[in-house]
Coordinates of C-alpha atoms and ligand atoms in Angstrom, one line a residue:
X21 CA 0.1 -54.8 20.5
X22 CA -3.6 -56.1 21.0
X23 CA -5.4 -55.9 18.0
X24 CA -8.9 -54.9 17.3
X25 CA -11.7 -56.2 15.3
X26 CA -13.9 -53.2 14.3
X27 CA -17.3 -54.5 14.9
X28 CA -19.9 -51.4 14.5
X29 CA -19.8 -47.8 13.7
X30 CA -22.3 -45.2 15.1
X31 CA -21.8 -41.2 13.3
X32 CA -24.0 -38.5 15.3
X33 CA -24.0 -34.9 13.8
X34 CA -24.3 -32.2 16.5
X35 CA -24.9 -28.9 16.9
X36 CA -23.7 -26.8 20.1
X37 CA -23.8 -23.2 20.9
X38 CA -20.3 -21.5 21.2
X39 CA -19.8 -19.5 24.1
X40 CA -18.4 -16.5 22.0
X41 CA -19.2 -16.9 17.9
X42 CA -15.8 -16.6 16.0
X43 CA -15.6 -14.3 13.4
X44 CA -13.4 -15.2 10.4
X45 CA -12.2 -13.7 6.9
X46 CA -14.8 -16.5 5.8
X47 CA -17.6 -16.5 8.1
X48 CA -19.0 -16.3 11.6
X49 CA -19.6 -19.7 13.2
X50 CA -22.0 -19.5 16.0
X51 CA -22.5 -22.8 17.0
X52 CA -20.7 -25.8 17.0
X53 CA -20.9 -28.8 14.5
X54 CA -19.5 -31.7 13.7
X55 CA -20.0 -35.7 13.4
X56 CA -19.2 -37.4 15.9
X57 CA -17.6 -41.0 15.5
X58 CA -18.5 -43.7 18.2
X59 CA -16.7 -47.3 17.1
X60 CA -17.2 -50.1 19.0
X61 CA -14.6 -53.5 18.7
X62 CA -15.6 -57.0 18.8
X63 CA -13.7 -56.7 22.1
X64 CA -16.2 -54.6 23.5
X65 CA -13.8 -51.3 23.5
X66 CA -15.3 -47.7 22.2
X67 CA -13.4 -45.2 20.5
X68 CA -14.6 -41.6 19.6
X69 CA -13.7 -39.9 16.5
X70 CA -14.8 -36.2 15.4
X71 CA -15.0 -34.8 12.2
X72 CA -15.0 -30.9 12.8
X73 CA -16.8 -29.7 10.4
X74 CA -19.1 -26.7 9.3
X75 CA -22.7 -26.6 8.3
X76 CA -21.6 -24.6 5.4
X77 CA -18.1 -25.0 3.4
X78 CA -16.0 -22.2 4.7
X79 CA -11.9 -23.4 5.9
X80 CA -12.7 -26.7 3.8
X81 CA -15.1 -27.6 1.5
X82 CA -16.5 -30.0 3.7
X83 CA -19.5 -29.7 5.8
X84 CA -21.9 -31.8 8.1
X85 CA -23.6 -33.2 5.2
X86 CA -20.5 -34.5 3.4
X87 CA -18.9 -35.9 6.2
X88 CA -22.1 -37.8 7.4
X89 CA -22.6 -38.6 3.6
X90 CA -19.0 -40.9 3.2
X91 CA -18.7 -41.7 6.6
X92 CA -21.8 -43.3 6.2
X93 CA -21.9 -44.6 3.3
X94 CA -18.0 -44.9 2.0
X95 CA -15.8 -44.7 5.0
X96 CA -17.4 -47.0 7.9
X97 CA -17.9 -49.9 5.8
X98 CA -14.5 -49.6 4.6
X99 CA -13.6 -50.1 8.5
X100 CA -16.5 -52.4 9.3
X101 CA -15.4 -56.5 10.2
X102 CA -11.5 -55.4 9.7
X103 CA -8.9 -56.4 12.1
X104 CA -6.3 -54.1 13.2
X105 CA -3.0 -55.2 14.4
X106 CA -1.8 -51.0 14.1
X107 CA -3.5 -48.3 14.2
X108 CA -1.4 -47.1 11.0
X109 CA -3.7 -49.1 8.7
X110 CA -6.6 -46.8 9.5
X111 CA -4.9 -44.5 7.0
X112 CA -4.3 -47.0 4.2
X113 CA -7.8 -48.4 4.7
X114 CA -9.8 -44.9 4.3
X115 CA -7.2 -43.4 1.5
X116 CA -9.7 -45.1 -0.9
X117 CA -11.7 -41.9 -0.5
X118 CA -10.0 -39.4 -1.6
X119 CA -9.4 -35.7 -0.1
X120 CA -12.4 -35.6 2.1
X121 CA -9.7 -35.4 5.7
X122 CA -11.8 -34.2 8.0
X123 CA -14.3 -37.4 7.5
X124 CA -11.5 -39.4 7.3
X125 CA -9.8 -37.7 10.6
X126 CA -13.3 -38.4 12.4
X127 CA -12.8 -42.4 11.9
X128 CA -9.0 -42.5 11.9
X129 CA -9.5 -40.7 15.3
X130 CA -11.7 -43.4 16.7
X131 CA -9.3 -46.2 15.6
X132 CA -6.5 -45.0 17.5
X133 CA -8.7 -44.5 21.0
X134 CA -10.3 -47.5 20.6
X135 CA -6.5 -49.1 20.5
X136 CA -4.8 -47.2 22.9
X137 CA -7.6 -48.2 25.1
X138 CA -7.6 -52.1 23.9
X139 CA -4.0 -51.6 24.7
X140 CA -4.2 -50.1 28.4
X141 CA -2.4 -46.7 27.0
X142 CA -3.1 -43.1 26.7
X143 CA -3.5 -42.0 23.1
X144 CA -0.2 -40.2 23.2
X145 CA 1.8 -42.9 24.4
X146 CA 0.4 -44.9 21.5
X147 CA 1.9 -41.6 19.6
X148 CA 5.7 -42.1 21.0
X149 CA 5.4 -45.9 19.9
X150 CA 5.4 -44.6 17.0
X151 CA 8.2 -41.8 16.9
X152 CA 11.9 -42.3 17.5
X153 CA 12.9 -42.6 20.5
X154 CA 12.6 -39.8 23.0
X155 CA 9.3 -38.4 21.8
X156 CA 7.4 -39.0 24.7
X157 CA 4.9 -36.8 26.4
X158 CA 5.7 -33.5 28.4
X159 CA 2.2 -33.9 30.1
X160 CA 1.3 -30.5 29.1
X161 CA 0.8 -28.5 26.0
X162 CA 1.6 -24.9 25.8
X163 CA -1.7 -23.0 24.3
X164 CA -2.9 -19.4 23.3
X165 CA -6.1 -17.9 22.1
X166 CA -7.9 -17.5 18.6
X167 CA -9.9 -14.2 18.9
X168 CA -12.6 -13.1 16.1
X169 CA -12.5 -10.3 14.6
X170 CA -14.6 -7.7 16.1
X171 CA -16.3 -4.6 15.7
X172 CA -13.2 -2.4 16.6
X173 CA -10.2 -2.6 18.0
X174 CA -11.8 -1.3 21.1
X175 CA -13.8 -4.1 21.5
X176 CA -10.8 -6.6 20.9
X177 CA -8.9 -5.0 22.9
X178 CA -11.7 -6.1 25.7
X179 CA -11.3 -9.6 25.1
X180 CA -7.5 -9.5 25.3
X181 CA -7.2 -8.0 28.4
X182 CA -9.8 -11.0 29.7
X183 CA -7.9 -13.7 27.9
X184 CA -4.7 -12.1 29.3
X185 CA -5.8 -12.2 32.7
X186 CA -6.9 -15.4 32.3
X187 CA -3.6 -16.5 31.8
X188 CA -3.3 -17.1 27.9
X189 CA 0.4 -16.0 26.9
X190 CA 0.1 -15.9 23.6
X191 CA -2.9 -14.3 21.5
X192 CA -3.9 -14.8 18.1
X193 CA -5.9 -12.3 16.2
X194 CA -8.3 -13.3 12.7
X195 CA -8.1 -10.5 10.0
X196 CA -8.3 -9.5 6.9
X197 CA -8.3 -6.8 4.2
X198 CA -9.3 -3.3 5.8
X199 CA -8.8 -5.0 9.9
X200 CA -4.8 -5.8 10.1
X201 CA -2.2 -3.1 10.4
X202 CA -4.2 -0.3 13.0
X203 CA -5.3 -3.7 14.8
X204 CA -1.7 -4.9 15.3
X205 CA -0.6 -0.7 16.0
X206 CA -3.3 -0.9 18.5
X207 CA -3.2 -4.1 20.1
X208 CA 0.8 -3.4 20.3
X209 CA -0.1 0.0 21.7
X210 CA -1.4 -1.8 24.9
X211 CA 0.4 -4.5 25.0
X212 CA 3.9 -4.2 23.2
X213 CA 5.2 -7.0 24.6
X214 CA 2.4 -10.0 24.4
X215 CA 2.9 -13.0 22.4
X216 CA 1.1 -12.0 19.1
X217 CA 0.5 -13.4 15.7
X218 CA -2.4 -13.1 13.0
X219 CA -4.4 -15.5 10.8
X220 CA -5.7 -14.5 7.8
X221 CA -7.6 -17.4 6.7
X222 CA -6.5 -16.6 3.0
X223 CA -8.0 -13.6 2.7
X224 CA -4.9 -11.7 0.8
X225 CA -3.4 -12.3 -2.8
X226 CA 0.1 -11.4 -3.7
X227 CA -1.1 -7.6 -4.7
X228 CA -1.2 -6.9 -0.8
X229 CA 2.7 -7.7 -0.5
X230 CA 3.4 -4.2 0.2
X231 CA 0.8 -3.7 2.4
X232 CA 1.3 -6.8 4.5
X233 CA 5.5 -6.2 5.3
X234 CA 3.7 -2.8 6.9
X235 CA 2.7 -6.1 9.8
X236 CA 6.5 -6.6 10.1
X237 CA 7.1 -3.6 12.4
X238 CA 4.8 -5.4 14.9
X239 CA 6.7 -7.9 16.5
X240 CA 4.4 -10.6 15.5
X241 CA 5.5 -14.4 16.4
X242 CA 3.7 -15.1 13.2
X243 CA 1.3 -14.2 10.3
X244 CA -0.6 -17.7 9.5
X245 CA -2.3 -18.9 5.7
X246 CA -2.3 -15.0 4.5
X247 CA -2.3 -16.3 0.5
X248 CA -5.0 -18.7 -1.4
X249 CA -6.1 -21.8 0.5
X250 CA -4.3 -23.9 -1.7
X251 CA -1.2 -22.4 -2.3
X252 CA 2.6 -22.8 -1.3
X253 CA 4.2 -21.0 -4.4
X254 CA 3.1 -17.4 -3.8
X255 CA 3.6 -17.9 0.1
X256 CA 7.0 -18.1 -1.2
X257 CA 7.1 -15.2 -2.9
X258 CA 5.4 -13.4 -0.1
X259 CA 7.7 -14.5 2.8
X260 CA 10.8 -13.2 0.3
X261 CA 8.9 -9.3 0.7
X262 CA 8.4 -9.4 4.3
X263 CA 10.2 -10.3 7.4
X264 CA 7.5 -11.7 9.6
X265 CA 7.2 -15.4 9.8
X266 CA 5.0 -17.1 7.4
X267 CA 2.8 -20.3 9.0
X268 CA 0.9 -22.2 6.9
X269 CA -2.4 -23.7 8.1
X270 CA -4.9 -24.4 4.8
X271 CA -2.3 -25.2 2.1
X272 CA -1.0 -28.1 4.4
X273 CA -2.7 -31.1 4.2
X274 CA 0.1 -34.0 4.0
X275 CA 3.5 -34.4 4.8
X276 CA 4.4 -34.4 1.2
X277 CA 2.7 -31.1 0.8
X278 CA 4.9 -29.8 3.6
X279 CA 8.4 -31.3 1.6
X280 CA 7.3 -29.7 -1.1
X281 CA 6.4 -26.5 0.9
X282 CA 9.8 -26.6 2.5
X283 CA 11.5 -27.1 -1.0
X284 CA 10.0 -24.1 -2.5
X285 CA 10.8 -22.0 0.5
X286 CA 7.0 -20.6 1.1
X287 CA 6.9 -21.7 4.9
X288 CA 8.9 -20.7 8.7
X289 CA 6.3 -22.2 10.8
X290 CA 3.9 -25.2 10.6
X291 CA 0.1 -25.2 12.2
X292 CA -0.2 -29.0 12.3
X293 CA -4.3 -29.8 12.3
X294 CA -4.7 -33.7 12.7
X295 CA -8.6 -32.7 11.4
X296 CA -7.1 -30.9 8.2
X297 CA -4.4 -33.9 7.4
X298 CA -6.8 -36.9 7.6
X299 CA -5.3 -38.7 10.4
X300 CA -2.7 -39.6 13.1
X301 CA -0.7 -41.6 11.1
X302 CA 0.3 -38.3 8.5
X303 CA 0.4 -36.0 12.2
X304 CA 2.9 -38.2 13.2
X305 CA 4.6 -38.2 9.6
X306 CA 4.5 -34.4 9.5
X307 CA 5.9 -34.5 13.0
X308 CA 8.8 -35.9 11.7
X309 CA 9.6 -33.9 9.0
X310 CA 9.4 -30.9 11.2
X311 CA 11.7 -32.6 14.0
X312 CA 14.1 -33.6 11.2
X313 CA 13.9 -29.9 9.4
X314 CA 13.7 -27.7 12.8
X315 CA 10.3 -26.5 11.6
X316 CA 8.5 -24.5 14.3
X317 CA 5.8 -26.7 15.6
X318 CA 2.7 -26.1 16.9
X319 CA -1.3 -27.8 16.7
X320 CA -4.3 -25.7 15.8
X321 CA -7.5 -26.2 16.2
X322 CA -11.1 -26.4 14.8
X323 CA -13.3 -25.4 17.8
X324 CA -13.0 -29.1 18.5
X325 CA -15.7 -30.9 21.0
X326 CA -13.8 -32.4 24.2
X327 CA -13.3 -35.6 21.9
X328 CA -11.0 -33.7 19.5
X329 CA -9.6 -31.3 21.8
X330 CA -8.4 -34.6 24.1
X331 CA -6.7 -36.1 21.1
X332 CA -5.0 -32.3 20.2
X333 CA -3.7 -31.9 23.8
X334 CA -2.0 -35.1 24.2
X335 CA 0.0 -34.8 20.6
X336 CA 0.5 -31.1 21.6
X337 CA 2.1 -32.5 24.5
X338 CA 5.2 -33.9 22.5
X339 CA 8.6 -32.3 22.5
X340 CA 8.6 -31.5 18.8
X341 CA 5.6 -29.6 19.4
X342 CA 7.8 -26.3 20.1
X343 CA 4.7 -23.3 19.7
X344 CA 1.8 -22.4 21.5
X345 CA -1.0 -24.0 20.1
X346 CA -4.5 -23.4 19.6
X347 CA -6.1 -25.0 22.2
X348 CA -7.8 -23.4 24.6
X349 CA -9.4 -24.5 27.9
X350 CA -13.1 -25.8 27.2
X351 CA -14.8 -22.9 28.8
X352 CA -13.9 -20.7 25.9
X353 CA -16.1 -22.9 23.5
X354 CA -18.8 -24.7 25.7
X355 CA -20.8 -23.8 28.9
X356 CA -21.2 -27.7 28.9
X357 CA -19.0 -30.1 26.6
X358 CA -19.9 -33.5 25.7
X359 CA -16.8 -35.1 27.4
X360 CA -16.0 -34.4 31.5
X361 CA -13.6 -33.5 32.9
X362 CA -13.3 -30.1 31.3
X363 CA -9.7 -28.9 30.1
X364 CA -8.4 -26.0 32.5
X365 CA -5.8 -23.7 32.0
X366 CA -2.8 -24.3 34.4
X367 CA -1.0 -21.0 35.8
X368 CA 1.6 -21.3 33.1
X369 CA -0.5 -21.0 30.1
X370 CA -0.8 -24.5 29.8
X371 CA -3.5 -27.8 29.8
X372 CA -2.6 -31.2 31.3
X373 CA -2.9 -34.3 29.4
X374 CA -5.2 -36.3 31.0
X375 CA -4.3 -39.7 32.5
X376 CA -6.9 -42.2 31.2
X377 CA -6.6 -44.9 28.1
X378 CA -7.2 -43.3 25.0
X379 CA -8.3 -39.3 24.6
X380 CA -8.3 -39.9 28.5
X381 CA -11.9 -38.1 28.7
X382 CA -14.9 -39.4 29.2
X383 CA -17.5 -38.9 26.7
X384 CA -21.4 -38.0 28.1
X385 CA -23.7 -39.8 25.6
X386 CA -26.9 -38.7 26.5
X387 CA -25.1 -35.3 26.2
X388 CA -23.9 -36.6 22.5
X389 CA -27.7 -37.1 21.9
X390 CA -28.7 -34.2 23.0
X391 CA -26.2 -32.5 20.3
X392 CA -27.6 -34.5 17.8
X393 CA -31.5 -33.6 18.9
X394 CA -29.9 -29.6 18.5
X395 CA -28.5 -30.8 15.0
X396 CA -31.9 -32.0 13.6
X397 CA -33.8 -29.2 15.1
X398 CA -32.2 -26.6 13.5
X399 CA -33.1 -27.8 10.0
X400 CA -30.4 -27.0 7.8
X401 CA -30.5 -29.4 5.4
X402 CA -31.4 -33.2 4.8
X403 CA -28.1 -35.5 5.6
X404 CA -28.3 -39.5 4.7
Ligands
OSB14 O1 -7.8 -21.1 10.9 O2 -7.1 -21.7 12.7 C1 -8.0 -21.5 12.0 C2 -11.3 -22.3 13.9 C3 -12.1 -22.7 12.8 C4 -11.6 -22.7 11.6 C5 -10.3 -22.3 11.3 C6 -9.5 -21.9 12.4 C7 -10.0 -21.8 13.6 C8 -9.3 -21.3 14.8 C9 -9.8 -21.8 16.2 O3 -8.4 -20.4 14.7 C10 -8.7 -22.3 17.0 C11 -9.4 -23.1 18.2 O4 -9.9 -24.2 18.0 O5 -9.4 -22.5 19.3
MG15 MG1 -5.7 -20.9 10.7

C-alpha cells in the first residue's frame, strides 16, 4: 500500500435545508449540519470527511460547535505531518480524544478516501483488504426509508404510499409514547404486507414493557433503540417480554459494546453507523463480530451529505451487510447536494456504488462554501 503524509486539514460547518424536516422522539431537524473534513496529503491527494452532527445535542451530545471545537483544536493536529502506511492508524491516532465519535468519524473518514484514492481503489475495496477473504462488494446496497413522525397517521400514511411508489421496500417509522401501536394498526391496515419496523430513539423506559409487546402483533422486521440511549441491560430485559426483534442503534458505539451486548442477550439486530462508532476501522471490527455471530446487519444513517452517504453505500454494499439500510437516494434530503453525481434508487430498491477512487463522488466546493456561508448566517452560536 502507498502511504500518505497528511499535510493540511481544512473543517467547514454547513448548514443545508432538508427537503422534508424529520421529526424525532428528540427533535425536529430542519436543515442539515455538519463539519465537513477536507485533508489534503503531501502527495497532493484530498480526502473528505463528515462529521454529522446537530446544531443542538439531540441522538449525541455532540453538535456543530463541539465537533469544530476538537477537530480544530485537538483532532487535526493530532493528524497534521503524520505518515500513514494504513489507514487503521487513523483510529489509534485520534483515540487520544476520548468519546467525541462523530468528530472523530469526520477525520477518520477523510483518511481512508484520501488512501483509497492515493492507492487507485474505491473506498470499499480498501474495506475488503481489510476483511477475510470473500468480503468484497455486491455493488449495490439494499435501502429503505426513515419517515418523521407526523401529524396523523393520515398524513403518514401519505408519504408511504409516495415512498412506496417510489420504490423503497422497506419503511421505517419514528415514534414514541402516545404515536406507536394505532400507527403500526394503521399503517398495517394499508399495507399488511410492507417491510416495516420502528425507531424509537429511546423514548421508552422498561414501565412500557407491556405496552410495547402490544407492537408484536404487527409484523414488524424490527423495533430499533426503544430503551435509554446508553443502555444494553434493560434492552435485555425488554426483548425477554416481547417477540419483535430488538435493534440497537444509540447504545452501540464499539465493537466491545456490541460483545458485551451480545453477552447480556439485549440485542437481534445491529444498526451499524460508522458516524456513531468513530471510524472505519471499529465498522469493519463490528462487521466482523456480526459475520462471526450471524448478527442481522444493516447501516443507518445520519441525514449524511453526499460525502457520508458515499462512504455508507459502499460498506452497505458488503455481504455481511444482510438488512435494508437507511440510505436513501439523495433527493430525499437535498434539492442540491454538495457532491454530484446524486445517489438514485435502482428498480430493486437499491443504490449503486459508485465507480471512482475513494467515496467515488465528487465533491462541489464552491457548493461546500456556500454551506458554510448558510452556517454562519444563521447565527446560532459562536464556533472556534
Ligand atoms: O436514529 O436512525 C436514527 C437521523 C438522524 C438521527 C438519528 C436517526 C436518523 C435516521 C435517518 O433515522 C436515516 C437517514 O439518514 O436516512
Ligand atoms: Mg435510530
Amino acid at each position: 500500500m502507498q502511504a500518505i503524509t497528511v499535510q493540511a486539514i481544512n473543517l467547514y460547518p454547513i448548514a443545508m435545508p432538508l427537503v422534508e424536516p424529520l421529526r424525532t422522539s428528540f427533535g425536529v431537524e430542519a436543515n442539515k449540519h455538519a463539519v465537513i473534513v477536507e485533508l489534503i496529503t503531501a502527495e497532493g491527494v484530498t480526502g473528505w470527511g463528515e462529521a454529522s452532527v446537530a446544531a443542538e445535542p439531540g441522538y449525541s451530545g455532540e453538535t456543530v460547535g463541539t465537533a469544530y471545537h476538537l477537530l480544530k483544536h485537538y483532532l487535526a493536529p493530532l493528524l497534521v505531518g503524520k505518515t500513514l502506511t494504513d489507514p487503521r492508524q487513523a483510529r489509534s491516532i485520534l483515540q487520544v480524544v476520548r468519546d467525541n465519535k462523530h468528530a472523530r468519524h469526520a477525520l477518520d473518514g477523510a483518511v481512508w478516501d484520501a488512501f483509497a484514492k492515493a492507492n487507485h481503489m474505491r473506498l470499499v475495496d480498501l474495506f475488503s483488504h481489510y476483511l477475510p477473504e470473500g468480503h468484497r462488494s455486491t455493488e449495490r446496497a439494499v435501502v429503505g426509508v426513515s419517515i418523521g413522525i407526523q401529524p396523523s397517521v393520515e398524513a403518514t400514511l401519505a408519504i408511504i404510499r409516495k415512498r412506496v411508489q417510489q420504490g423503497y421496500k422497506r419503511i421505517k417509522l419514528k415514534i414514541q409514547p402516545g404515536w406507536d401501536v394505532e400507527l403500526a394498526r394503521g399503517v398495517r391496515a394499508e399495507f399488511p404486507d410492507v417491510m416495516l419496523m420502528l425507531d424509537a430513539n429511546s423514548a421508552y423506559t422498561l414501565a412500557d414493557a407491556d405496552h410495547l409487546a402490544e407492537l408484536d402483533e404487527f409484523n414488524l422486521l424490527m423495533i430499533e433503540q426503544p430503551l435509554r440511549h446508553d443502555d444494553i441491560y434493560e434492552h435485555s430485559q425488554l426483548q425477554a417480554r416481547m417477540k419483535t426483534p430488538i435493534c440497537l442503534d444509540e447504545s452501540i458505539k464499539s465493537a466491545d459494546d456490541l460483545r458485551l451486548a451480545l453477552q447480556v442477550g439485549g440485542i437481534k439486530i445491529l444498526n451499524l453507523k460508522p458516524a456513531r462508532v468513530g471510524g472505519f476501522a471499529e465498522c469493519l471490527d463490528i462487521y466482523r463480530v456480526c459475520v462471526e455471530n450471524n448478527v442481522p446487519l444493516w447501516i443507518g444513517g445520519m441525514l449524511e451529505t453526499g460525502i457520508g452517504r458515499a462512504a455508507n453505500v459502499a460498506l452497505a454494499s458488503l455481504p455481511g451487510v444482510t438488512l435494508p439500510c437507511d440510505i436513501s437516494a439523495t433527493d430525499r434530503y437535498f434539492t442540491e447536494d454538495l457532491t454530484e453525481p446524486p445517489f438514485v434508487l435502482n428498480a430493486d430498491s437499491t443504490l449503486t456504488v459508485p465507480s471512482g477512487y475513494g467515496i467515488g463522488v465528487e465533491v462541489h466546493r464552491e457548493r461546500v462554501e456556500k454551506a458554510t456561508a448558510q452556517w454562519y448566517a444563521c447565527n446560532y452560536y459562536p464556533i472556534g
